[in-house]
XYZ file of N, CA and C in Angstrom:
747
model
N 145.991 48.456 88.602
C 145.812 49.376 87.471
C 144.447 50.046 87.616
N 144.434 51.364 87.420
C 143.185 52.112 87.574
C 142.508 52.291 86.242
N 141.189 52.365 86.290
C 140.380 52.587 85.102
C 139.733 53.951 85.231
N 139.874 54.799 84.202
C 139.352 56.154 84.268
C 138.253 56.339 83.223
N 137.241 57.092 83.604
C 136.148 57.405 82.691
C 135.550 58.728 83.090
N 134.893 59.380 82.153
C 134.223 60.658 82.429
C 132.768 60.550 82.029
N 131.888 60.969 82.925
C 130.459 60.929 82.657
C 129.957 62.355 82.581
N 129.330 62.704 81.463
C 128.795 64.049 81.261
C 127.320 64.038 81.617
N 126.960 64.704 82.706
C 125.563 64.780 83.138
C 125.162 66.242 83.043
N 124.677 66.675 81.867
C 124.316 68.077 81.675
C 125.561 68.923 81.847
N 125.444 69.981 82.689
C 126.581 70.857 82.901
C 127.593 70.285 83.879
N 127.251 69.168 84.544
C 128.123 68.600 85.559
C 128.921 67.455 84.973
N 130.235 67.530 85.091
C 131.108 66.478 84.597
C 131.761 65.813 85.792
N 131.503 64.538 85.957
C 132.029 63.811 87.101
C 133.143 62.893 86.639
N 134.251 62.940 87.331
C 135.404 62.120 86.983
C 135.345 60.828 87.787
N 135.173 59.689 87.102
C 135.127 58.407 87.761
C 136.519 57.789 87.691
N 137.207 57.813 88.784
C 138.569 57.297 88.812
C 138.625 56.134 89.789
N 138.560 54.925 89.248
C 138.580 53.733 90.083
C 139.978 53.579 90.669
N 140.037 53.498 91.996
C 141.320 53.344 92.649
C 141.971 54.666 93.006
N 141.267 55.798 92.714
C 141.826 57.109 93.028
C 141.056 57.812 94.135
N 140.159 57.145 94.789
C 139.440 57.792 95.871
C 138.024 58.123 95.457
N 137.386 59.092 96.160
C 135.990 59.437 95.894
C 135.822 60.174 94.583
N 134.549 60.326 94.207
C 134.235 61.036 92.978
C 134.590 62.504 93.119
N 135.045 63.093 92.025
C 135.391 64.511 92.020
C 134.474 65.230 91.042
N 133.921 66.381 91.447
C 133.035 67.162 90.590
C 133.799 68.335 90.011
N 133.329 68.805 88.882
C 133.954 69.937 88.213
C 133.525 71.264 88.815
N 132.648 71.212 89.837
C 132.156 72.433 90.466
C 132.584 72.487 91.931
N 133.838 72.663 92.239
C 134.240 72.863 93.621
C 133.827 74.254 94.072
N 133.997 74.539 95.345
C 133.662 75.853 95.873
C 134.703 76.856 95.392
N 134.329 77.697 94.429
C 135.225 78.694 93.875
C 134.540 80.046 93.864
N 135.356 81.089 94.017
C 134.798 82.434 94.100
C 134.109 82.842 92.806
N 134.663 82.454 91.646
C 134.052 82.851 90.379
C 132.688 82.200 90.200
N 132.511 81.008 90.735
C 131.223 80.328 90.673
C 130.186 81.102 91.489
N 130.552 81.484 92.709
C 129.633 82.209 93.588
C 129.335 83.599 93.040
N 130.371 84.326 92.620
C 130.152 85.686 92.131
C 129.312 85.707 90.856
N 129.476 84.713 89.998
C 128.667 84.673 88.780
C 127.199 84.426 89.112
N 126.942 83.606 90.120
C 125.567 83.354 90.554
C 124.949 84.622 91.133
N 125.727 85.351 91.930
C 125.233 86.605 92.508
C 124.908 87.608 91.405
N 125.783 87.696 90.406
C 125.548 88.626 89.303
C 124.259 88.296 88.557
N 124.066 87.021 88.270
C 122.843 86.610 87.555
C 121.608 86.918 88.396
N 121.651 86.625 89.683
C 120.503 86.864 90.560
C 120.152 88.342 90.621
N 121.163 89.189 90.825
C 120.902 90.629 90.921
C 120.436 91.195 89.586
N 121.015 90.710 88.514
C 120.623 91.195 87.180
C 119.159 90.857 86.894
N 118.797 89.596 87.075
C 117.438 89.154 86.759
C 116.421 89.807 87.696
N 116.668 89.736 89.003
C 115.702 90.279 89.967
C 115.637 91.801 89.900
N 116.783 92.453 89.715
C 116.801 93.902 89.657
C 115.999 94.437 88.481
N 116.226 93.889 87.298
C 115.483 94.344 86.122
C 114.001 93.997 86.255
N 113.707 92.804 86.776
C 112.308 92.400 86.934
C 111.560 93.335 87.877
N 112.175 93.687 89.006
C 111.523 94.581 89.967
C 111.395 95.988 89.390
N 112.405 96.436 88.648
C 112.329 97.759 88.017
C 111.151 97.827 87.044
N 111.026 96.824 86.190
C 109.918 96.792 85.232
C 108.570 96.654 85.947
N 108.544 95.826 86.983
C 107.303 95.649 87.742
C 106.875 96.953 88.405
N 107.848 97.710 88.916
C 107.534 98.991 89.550
C 106.974 99.977 88.538
N 107.552 100.000 87.334
C 107.043 100.883 86.282
C 105.603 100.538 85.909
N 105.255 99.262 85.988
C 103.886 98.845 85.698
C 102.960 99.074 86.891
N 103.449 98.798 88.077
C 102.593 98.751 89.262
C 102.181 100.129 89.770
N 103.125 101.066 89.842
C 102.813 102.369 90.427
C 101.725 103.121 89.654
N 101.793 103.193 88.321
C 100.685 103.857 87.614
C 99.340 103.179 87.844
N 99.336 101.845 87.861
C 98.079 101.127 88.102
C 97.545 101.449 89.489
N 98.420 101.440 90.485
C 97.998 101.737 91.861
C 97.463 103.160 91.980
N 98.106 104.113 91.313
C 97.652 105.507 91.378
C 96.314 105.685 90.676
N 96.159 105.058 89.516
C 94.894 105.186 88.783
C 93.753 104.565 89.583
N 93.969 103.363 90.090
C 92.908 102.693 90.856
C 92.636 103.436 92.161
N 93.685 103.979 92.781
C 93.512 104.674 94.048
C 92.872 106.037 93.920
N 93.025 106.703 92.773
C 92.546 108.070 92.620
C 91.202 108.178 91.900
N 90.797 107.143 91.219
C 89.577 107.248 90.414
C 88.544 106.221 90.858
N 87.296 106.572 90.639
C 86.177 105.668 90.890
C 85.590 105.261 89.541
N 85.487 103.982 89.317
C 84.965 103.490 88.047
C 84.245 102.168 88.279
N 83.437 101.807 87.319
C 82.708 100.548 87.419
C 83.692 99.378 87.331
N 83.610 98.472 88.268
C 84.500 97.318 88.289
C 85.765 97.542 89.103
N 85.808 98.623 89.881
C 87.004 98.912 90.673
C 87.268 97.802 91.698
N 86.204 97.316 92.325
C 86.367 96.238 93.308
C 86.875 94.969 92.645
N 86.414 94.717 91.427
C 86.876 93.532 90.703
C 88.365 93.653 90.390
N 88.788 94.829 89.942
C 90.201 95.044 89.644
C 91.039 94.856 90.895
N 90.570 95.400 92.009
C 91.294 95.248 93.280
C 91.373 93.781 93.688
N 90.278 93.053 93.490
C 90.265 91.625 93.827
C 91.242 90.846 92.956
N 91.317 91.191 91.673
C 92.257 90.518 90.771
C 93.697 90.787 91.212
N 93.980 92.034 91.592
C 95.332 92.383 92.057
C 95.692 91.580 93.302
N 94.768 91.526 94.251
C 95.036 90.784 95.489
C 95.170 89.288 95.232
N 94.387 88.767 94.290
C 94.483 87.350 93.950
C 95.826 87.051 93.312
N 96.316 87.976 92.499
C 97.605 87.777 91.845
C 98.766 87.655 92.804
N 98.606 88.178 94.023
C 99.683 88.080 95.016
C 99.930 86.642 95.436
N 98.969 85.767 95.164
C 99.122 84.360 95.529
C 99.324 83.439 94.349
N 99.736 83.977 93.203
C 99.967 83.137 92.029
C 100.971 82.028 92.342
N 100.658 80.765 92.059
C 101.660 79.692 92.231
C 102.810 79.898 91.252
N 104.018 79.893 91.761
C 105.166 80.215 90.915
C 105.389 79.177 89.817
N 105.121 77.905 90.112
C 105.345 76.880 89.091
C 104.359 77.028 87.938
N 103.143 77.474 88.241
C 102.158 77.695 87.182
C 102.601 78.871 86.306
N 103.090 79.919 86.952
C 103.611 81.061 86.194
C 104.766 80.618 85.311
N 105.646 79.783 85.856
C 106.766 79.282 85.075
C 106.314 78.485 83.869
N 105.303 77.638 84.048
C 104.786 76.841 82.926
C 104.171 77.727 81.849
N 103.407 78.741 82.273
C 102.772 79.639 81.305
C 103.828 80.415 80.525
N 104.841 80.926 81.237
C 105.901 81.679 80.563
C 106.697 80.761 79.639
N 106.964 79.528 80.096
C 107.698 78.583 79.255
C 106.939 78.290 77.967
N 105.635 78.093 78.076
C 104.842 77.874 76.865
C 104.869 79.106 75.960
N 104.812 80.291 76.566
C 104.787 81.532 75.787
C 106.052 81.717 74.968
N 107.203 81.360 75.552
C 108.480 81.583 74.861
C 108.955 80.348 74.101
N 108.223 79.235 74.216
C 108.629 78.022 73.503
C 108.356 78.158 72.015
N 108.794 77.177 71.256
C 108.615 77.220 69.796
C 107.143 77.277 69.393
N 106.271 76.691 70.224
C 104.847 76.682 69.909
C 104.138 77.937 70.418
N 104.813 78.748 71.221
C 104.198 79.912 71.827
C 104.287 81.157 70.958
N 103.602 82.225 71.358
C 103.591 83.468 70.574
C 104.942 84.169 70.510
N 105.826 83.912 71.487
C 107.150 84.537 71.487
C 108.246 83.543 71.115
N 107.851 82.444 70.473
C 108.824 81.410 70.141
C 109.916 81.876 69.198
N 109.590 82.830 68.334
C 110.584 83.298 67.362
C 111.719 84.081 67.998
N 111.569 84.463 69.270
C 112.610 85.231 69.960
C 113.669 84.332 70.604
N 113.431 83.027 70.647
C 114.392 82.064 71.214
C 114.785 82.428 72.647
N 113.783 82.545 73.494
C 114.016 82.959 74.875
C 114.041 81.794 75.868
N 113.860 80.574 75.384
C 113.830 79.425 76.299
C 115.184 79.269 76.973
N 115.168 79.098 78.294
C 116.366 78.910 79.113
C 117.336 80.089 78.972
N 116.784 81.286 79.057
C 117.596 82.500 79.026
C 117.240 83.382 80.217
N 118.092 84.373 80.474
C 117.818 85.327 81.548
C 116.561 86.129 81.249
N 116.332 86.427 79.981
C 115.155 87.208 79.607
C 113.861 86.486 79.973
N 113.813 85.175 79.765
C 112.633 84.407 80.161
C 112.452 84.427 81.673
N 113.552 84.376 82.403
C 113.482 84.451 83.863
C 112.956 85.808 84.313
N 113.375 86.869 83.622
C 112.892 88.212 83.947
C 111.392 88.311 83.730
N 110.910 87.739 82.628
C 109.474 87.768 82.353
C 108.693 87.079 83.466
N 109.159 85.912 83.893
C 108.449 85.177 84.947
C 108.471 85.945 86.263
N 109.588 86.608 86.571
C 109.662 87.362 87.821
C 108.837 88.636 87.762
N 108.712 89.233 86.587
C 107.829 90.391 86.443
C 106.387 89.990 86.748
N 105.965 88.844 86.222
C 104.608 88.365 86.474
C 104.385 88.124 87.962
N 105.390 87.606 88.647
C 105.250 87.298 90.064
C 105.370 88.536 90.948
N 106.210 89.501 90.565
C 106.470 90.659 91.421
C 105.446 91.770 91.242
N 104.804 91.848 90.088
C 103.877 92.947 89.835
C 102.670 92.962 90.778
N 101.986 91.834 91.017
C 100.825 91.882 91.922
C 101.139 92.365 93.338
N 102.190 91.856 94.019
C 102.447 92.379 95.360
C 102.846 93.855 95.373
N 103.621 94.296 94.388
C 103.987 95.711 94.346
C 102.745 96.563 94.113
N 101.877 96.117 93.204
C 100.649 96.868 92.926
C 99.728 96.885 94.131
N 99.525 95.722 94.745
C 98.604 95.632 95.874
C 99.054 96.454 97.066
N 100.324 96.362 97.439
C 100.819 97.117 98.594
C 100.871 98.608 98.274
N 101.222 98.961 97.037
C 101.226 100.370 96.642
C 99.819 100.951 96.690
N 98.841 100.182 96.227
C 97.452 100.632 96.271
C 96.993 100.849 97.708
N 97.368 99.928 98.593
C 97.015 100.087 100.002
C 97.679 101.324 100.604
N 98.936 101.587 100.225
C 99.654 102.749 100.746
C 99.027 104.044 100.257
N 98.671 104.093 98.965
C 98.051 105.299 98.406
C 96.679 105.525 99.015
N 95.907 104.465 99.171
C 94.548 104.586 99.716
C 94.542 104.987 101.181
N 95.630 104.697 101.903
C 95.685 105.001 103.329
C 96.024 106.453 103.622
N 96.429 107.218 102.615
C 96.723 108.644 102.820
C 95.423 109.373 103.136
N 95.455 110.179 104.179
C 94.247 110.859 104.648
C 93.667 111.770 103.565
N 92.341 111.783 103.496
C 91.660 112.613 102.501
C 91.969 114.094 102.693
N 92.269 114.506 103.925
C 92.563 115.917 104.173
C 93.811 116.373 103.426
N 94.755 115.443 103.197
C 95.961 115.788 102.443
C 95.597 116.126 101.002
N 94.735 115.336 100.408
C 94.305 115.602 99.036
C 93.492 116.895 98.967
N 92.595 117.071 99.944
C 91.772 118.274 99.945
C 92.628 119.525 100.082
N 93.655 119.460 100.919
C 94.534 120.616 101.097
C 95.299 120.928 99.816
N 95.730 119.886 99.120
C 96.459 120.089 97.865
C 95.551 120.710 96.802
N 94.297 120.243 96.750
C 93.356 120.831 95.805
C 93.035 122.281 96.182
N 92.898 122.548 97.485
C 92.567 123.896 97.952
C 93.652 124.909 97.615
N 94.894 124.420 97.539
C 96.011 125.302 97.203
C 96.178 125.474 95.704
N 95.221 124.976 94.938
C 95.251 125.161 93.498
C 96.018 124.092 92.748
N 96.280 123.011 93.377
C 97.048 121.947 92.736
C 96.233 121.201 91.696
N 96.901 120.770 90.655
C 96.255 119.942 89.638
C 96.201 118.497 90.128
N 95.588 117.651 89.321
C 95.521 116.231 89.701
C 96.916 115.629 89.805
N 97.820 116.068 88.921
C 99.194 115.584 88.983
C 99.874 116.052 90.260
N 99.653 117.303 90.636
C 100.234 117.823 91.875
C 99.736 117.042 93.084
N 98.446 116.763 93.103
C 97.867 115.995 94.213
C 98.462 114.590 94.254
N 98.627 113.991 93.077
C 99.211 112.646 93.016
C 100.628 112.649 93.575
N 101.399 113.679 93.244
C 102.773 113.768 93.759
C 102.786 113.939 95.264
N 101.847 114.729 95.786
C 101.756 114.906 97.242
C 101.410 113.581 97.915
N 100.473 112.853 97.337
C 100.079 111.559 97.907
C 101.239 110.572 97.853
N 101.964 110.556 96.731
C 103.121 109.667 96.613
C 104.164 109.997 97.688
N 104.378 111.295 97.933
C 105.334 111.691 98.974
C 104.883 111.214 100.343
N 103.588 111.346 100.619
C 103.065 110.902 101.912
C 103.114 109.383 102.048
N 102.970 108.685 100.932
C 102.919 107.217 100.969
C 104.256 106.583 100.614
N 105.347 107.361 100.645
C 106.632 106.870 100.147
C 107.128 105.642 100.902
N 106.874 105.607 102.209
C 107.335 104.443 102.975
C 106.586 103.183 102.545
N 105.280 103.313 102.358
C 104.496 102.171 101.903
C 104.889 101.745 100.506
N 105.185 102.711 99.632
C 105.610 102.378 98.279
C 106.964 101.679 98.288
N 107.867 102.166 99.157
C 109.179 101.512 99.272
C 109.024 100.093 99.803
N 108.104 99.923 100.730
C 107.831 98.582 101.246
C 107.292 97.671 100.148
N 106.477 98.234 99.257
C 105.944 97.452 98.145
C 107.064 96.970 97.231
N 108.000 97.867 96.928
C 109.124 97.478 96.070
C 109.965 96.409 96.764
N 110.160 96.565 98.079
C 110.905 95.559 98.839
C 110.211 94.209 98.780
N 108.890 94.211 98.920
C 108.142 92.954 98.851
C 108.293 92.312 97.478
N 108.261 93.141 96.436
C 108.450 92.610 95.085
C 109.843 92.052 94.893
N 110.847 92.752 95.427
C 112.218 92.253 95.315
C 112.382 90.946 96.080
N 111.786 90.884 97.270
C 111.862 89.646 98.043
C 111.197 88.484 97.339
N 110.053 88.749 96.685
C 109.364 87.698 95.932
C 110.215 87.250 94.759
N 110.884 88.204 94.105
C 111.657 87.873 92.904
C 112.937 87.117 93.243
N 113.717 87.640 94.180
C 115.036 87.061 94.409
C 114.964 85.742 95.174
N 113.852 85.496 95.858
C 113.700 84.234 96.584
C 112.947 83.175 95.781
N 112.635 83.491 94.532
C 111.862 82.576 93.698
C 112.705 81.379 93.245
N 112.080 80.211 93.252
C 112.763 78.987 92.829
C 112.046 78.339 91.642
N 110.744 78.060 91.827
C 110.015 77.240 90.860
C 109.996 77.782 89.451
N 109.566 79.029 89.291
C 109.400 79.566 87.936
C 110.729 79.771 87.231
N 111.752 80.275 87.944
C 113.044 80.502 87.288
C 113.726 79.181 86.956
N 113.443 78.160 87.750
C 113.997 76.847 87.454
C 113.383 76.278 86.180
N 112.078 76.502 85.990
C 111.383 75.979 84.818
C 111.801 76.722 83.551
N 111.821 78.039 83.595
C 112.096 78.814 82.373
C 113.582 79.066 82.152
N 114.387 78.977 83.237
C 115.815 79.250 83.104
C 116.681 78.024 82.968
N 116.240 76.911 83.536
C 116.975 75.668 83.397
C 118.121 75.457 84.360
N 118.420 76.471 85.224
C 119.486 76.303 86.225
C 120.816 75.914 85.567
N 121.220 76.654 84.557
C 122.374 76.293 83.736
C 123.640 76.988 84.234
N 124.703 76.215 84.360
C 126.041 76.743 84.638
C 127.016 75.998 83.739
N 127.992 76.709 83.218
C 128.955 76.093 82.320
C 129.948 75.214 83.051
N 130.686 74.422 82.298
C 131.689 73.538 82.882
C 132.828 74.320 83.530
N 132.967 75.602 83.173
C 134.002 76.436 83.773
C 133.553 77.053 85.089
N 132.346 76.720 85.548
C 131.864 77.223 86.825
C 131.202 78.581 86.750
N 130.909 79.074 85.559
C 130.261 80.369 85.406
C 128.770 80.168 85.192
N 127.978 80.860 85.994
C 126.525 80.731 85.889
C 126.004 81.418 84.642
N 125.065 80.746 83.990
C 124.361 81.336 82.848
C 122.938 81.709 83.245
N 122.231 80.758 83.840
C 120.880 81.041 84.329
C 120.688 80.514 85.749
N 121.755 80.230 86.435
C 121.656 79.718 87.812
C 121.637 80.885 88.788
N 120.616 80.930 89.625
C 120.460 82.002 90.598
C 120.821 81.493 91.993
N 120.756 82.370 92.968
C 121.094 81.982 94.337
C 120.189 80.861 94.832
N 118.890 80.982 94.590
C 117.965 79.977 95.112
C 118.125 78.631 94.411
N 118.233 78.650 93.088
C 118.385 77.381 92.373
C 119.756 76.765 92.636
N 120.774 77.604 92.862
C 122.106 77.082 93.187
C 122.116 76.442 94.570
N 121.428 77.061 95.533
C 121.334 76.476 96.877
C 120.685 75.099 96.797
N 119.609 75.011 96.026
C 118.934 73.721 95.846
C 119.881 72.703 95.216
N 120.614 73.120 94.187
C 121.539 72.227 93.487
C 122.653 71.758 94.405
N 123.268 72.687 95.127
C 124.399 72.337 95.990
C 123.960 71.446 97.147
N 122.803 71.732 97.732
C 122.316 70.917 98.846
C 122.002 69.496 98.396
N 121.407 69.342 97.221
C 121.066 68.011 96.716
C 122.315 67.190 96.425
N 123.421 67.854 96.066
C 124.648 67.143 95.740
C 125.608 67.067 96.925
N 125.146 67.485 98.106
C 125.936 67.313 99.320
C 127.018 68.339 99.549
N 127.048 69.420 98.772
C 128.045 70.470 98.991
C 127.434 71.541 99.896
N 127.314 71.179 101.154
C 126.607 72.040 102.094
C 127.377 73.319 102.416
N 128.706 73.288 102.305
C 129.469 74.504 102.583
C 129.144 75.588 101.565
N 129.099 75.214 100.292
C 128.754 76.175 99.250
C 127.308 76.632 99.384
N 126.419 75.700 99.711
C 125.006 76.053 99.888
C 124.837 77.045 101.031
N 125.578 76.858 102.128
C 125.478 77.774 103.262
C 126.013 79.154 102.898
N 127.095 79.207 102.142
C 127.640 80.495 101.715
C 126.631 81.235 100.846
N 126.042 80.529 99.891
C 125.045 81.143 99.023
C 123.817 81.595 99.814
N 123.413 80.798 100.795
C 122.293 81.183 101.645
C 122.588 82.439 102.451
N 123.827 82.537 102.949
C 124.225 83.724 103.700
C 124.221 84.964 102.812
N 124.679 84.807 101.575
C 124.673 85.935 100.631
C 123.248 86.394 100.364
N 122.344 85.442 100.157
C 120.948 85.779 99.902
C 120.345 86.528 101.088
N 120.643 86.069 102.295
C 120.128 86.725 103.496
C 120.682 88.145 103.627
N 121.968 88.320 103.356
C 122.584 89.646 103.453
C 121.963 90.604 102.444
N 121.717 90.125 101.226
C 121.100 90.975 100.201
C 119.732 91.478 100.655
N 118.931 90.582 101.217
C 117.600 90.972 101.684
C 117.707 91.976 102.828
N 118.651 91.770 103.744
C 118.831 92.687 104.868
C 119.296 94.063 104.395
N 120.178 94.101 103.413
C 120.670 95.379 102.886
C 119.531 96.155 102.236
N 118.729 95.477 101.420
C 117.592 96.140 100.783
C 116.617 96.641 101.834
N 116.376 95.857 102.873
C 115.477 96.264 103.940
C 116.003 97.508 104.652
N 117.318 97.564 104.896
C 117.927 98.725 105.549
C 117.773 99.982 104.691
N 117.958 99.836 103.371
C 117.800 100.974 102.468
C 116.366 101.490 102.479
N 115.409 100.566 102.496
C 114.005 100.963 102.526
C 113.664 101.660 103.836
N 114.192 101.162 104.938
C 113.952 101.791 106.237
C 114.503 103.215 106.251
N 115.688 103.401 105.676
C 116.281 104.734 105.640
C 115.472 105.656 104.731
N 115.005 105.134 103.608
C 114.171 105.922 102.712
C 112.877 106.325 103.396
N 112.314 105.412 104.158
C 111.076 105.718 104.867
C 111.254 106.766 105.932
N 112.464 106.882 106.489
C 112.747 107.902 107.497
C 113.214 109.212 106.881
N 113.105 109.315 105.557
C 113.482 110.549 104.901
C 114.975 110.714 104.736
N 115.714 109.583 104.775
C 117.152 109.645 104.581
C 117.931 109.931 105.840
N 117.265 109.941 106.992
C 117.937 110.230 108.261
C 118.227 108.945 108.989
N 119.262 108.932 109.773
C 119.629 107.765 110.561
C 119.344 108.078 112.024
N 118.622 107.209 112.672
C 118.265 107.424 114.082
C 119.097 106.522 114.979
């Protein structure tokens, strides 16, 4: 006679069936499980990089075009931010959105929005730093020529942005790579949650790979890893094409 029991361990429900063979998990390799993880990853990282770009490009242009007291300090802070430990960022964001934090009333703990905030913090410094380097590397003769032709400061800025477009695209790629490959901060603020039906709520590609590998489901982990690699390669190809002016060589 067999004895059956069910153990609820967070989102994972394991069926303990004595006399029925090995343990069975409620998360087998299913397409809806993988596609939901991909959707969450692209949603969180895409919005985070978009917001980071909106913040980073104006900062890079202002710092690159103007001379002011403390410019070196600002540049040093930007470069230092590129090395922010992700777990520290996750802890700070978690405290900010927790009940004791300033954003506690928004109930953002273990949500996609909290994950977006943490990825914005992580992606903004590299996008800003690389964009600043790209803008600063444009030859002074380009700016002088734009001014000589009667261009305003805005016109000159647009000319510089056009000349530095490849570097700016590389900056966005670096920010996307930092965001979509992040594990520590999104794990802390998002909780790596998936429902019993196999649909991801806050589980991303990186946290899912970690989860699947720890539980011995290496086939699913390899599939998720391959998807993550393909996404990075596709974004890199788009940036390369943008840098070549939309032409294919």
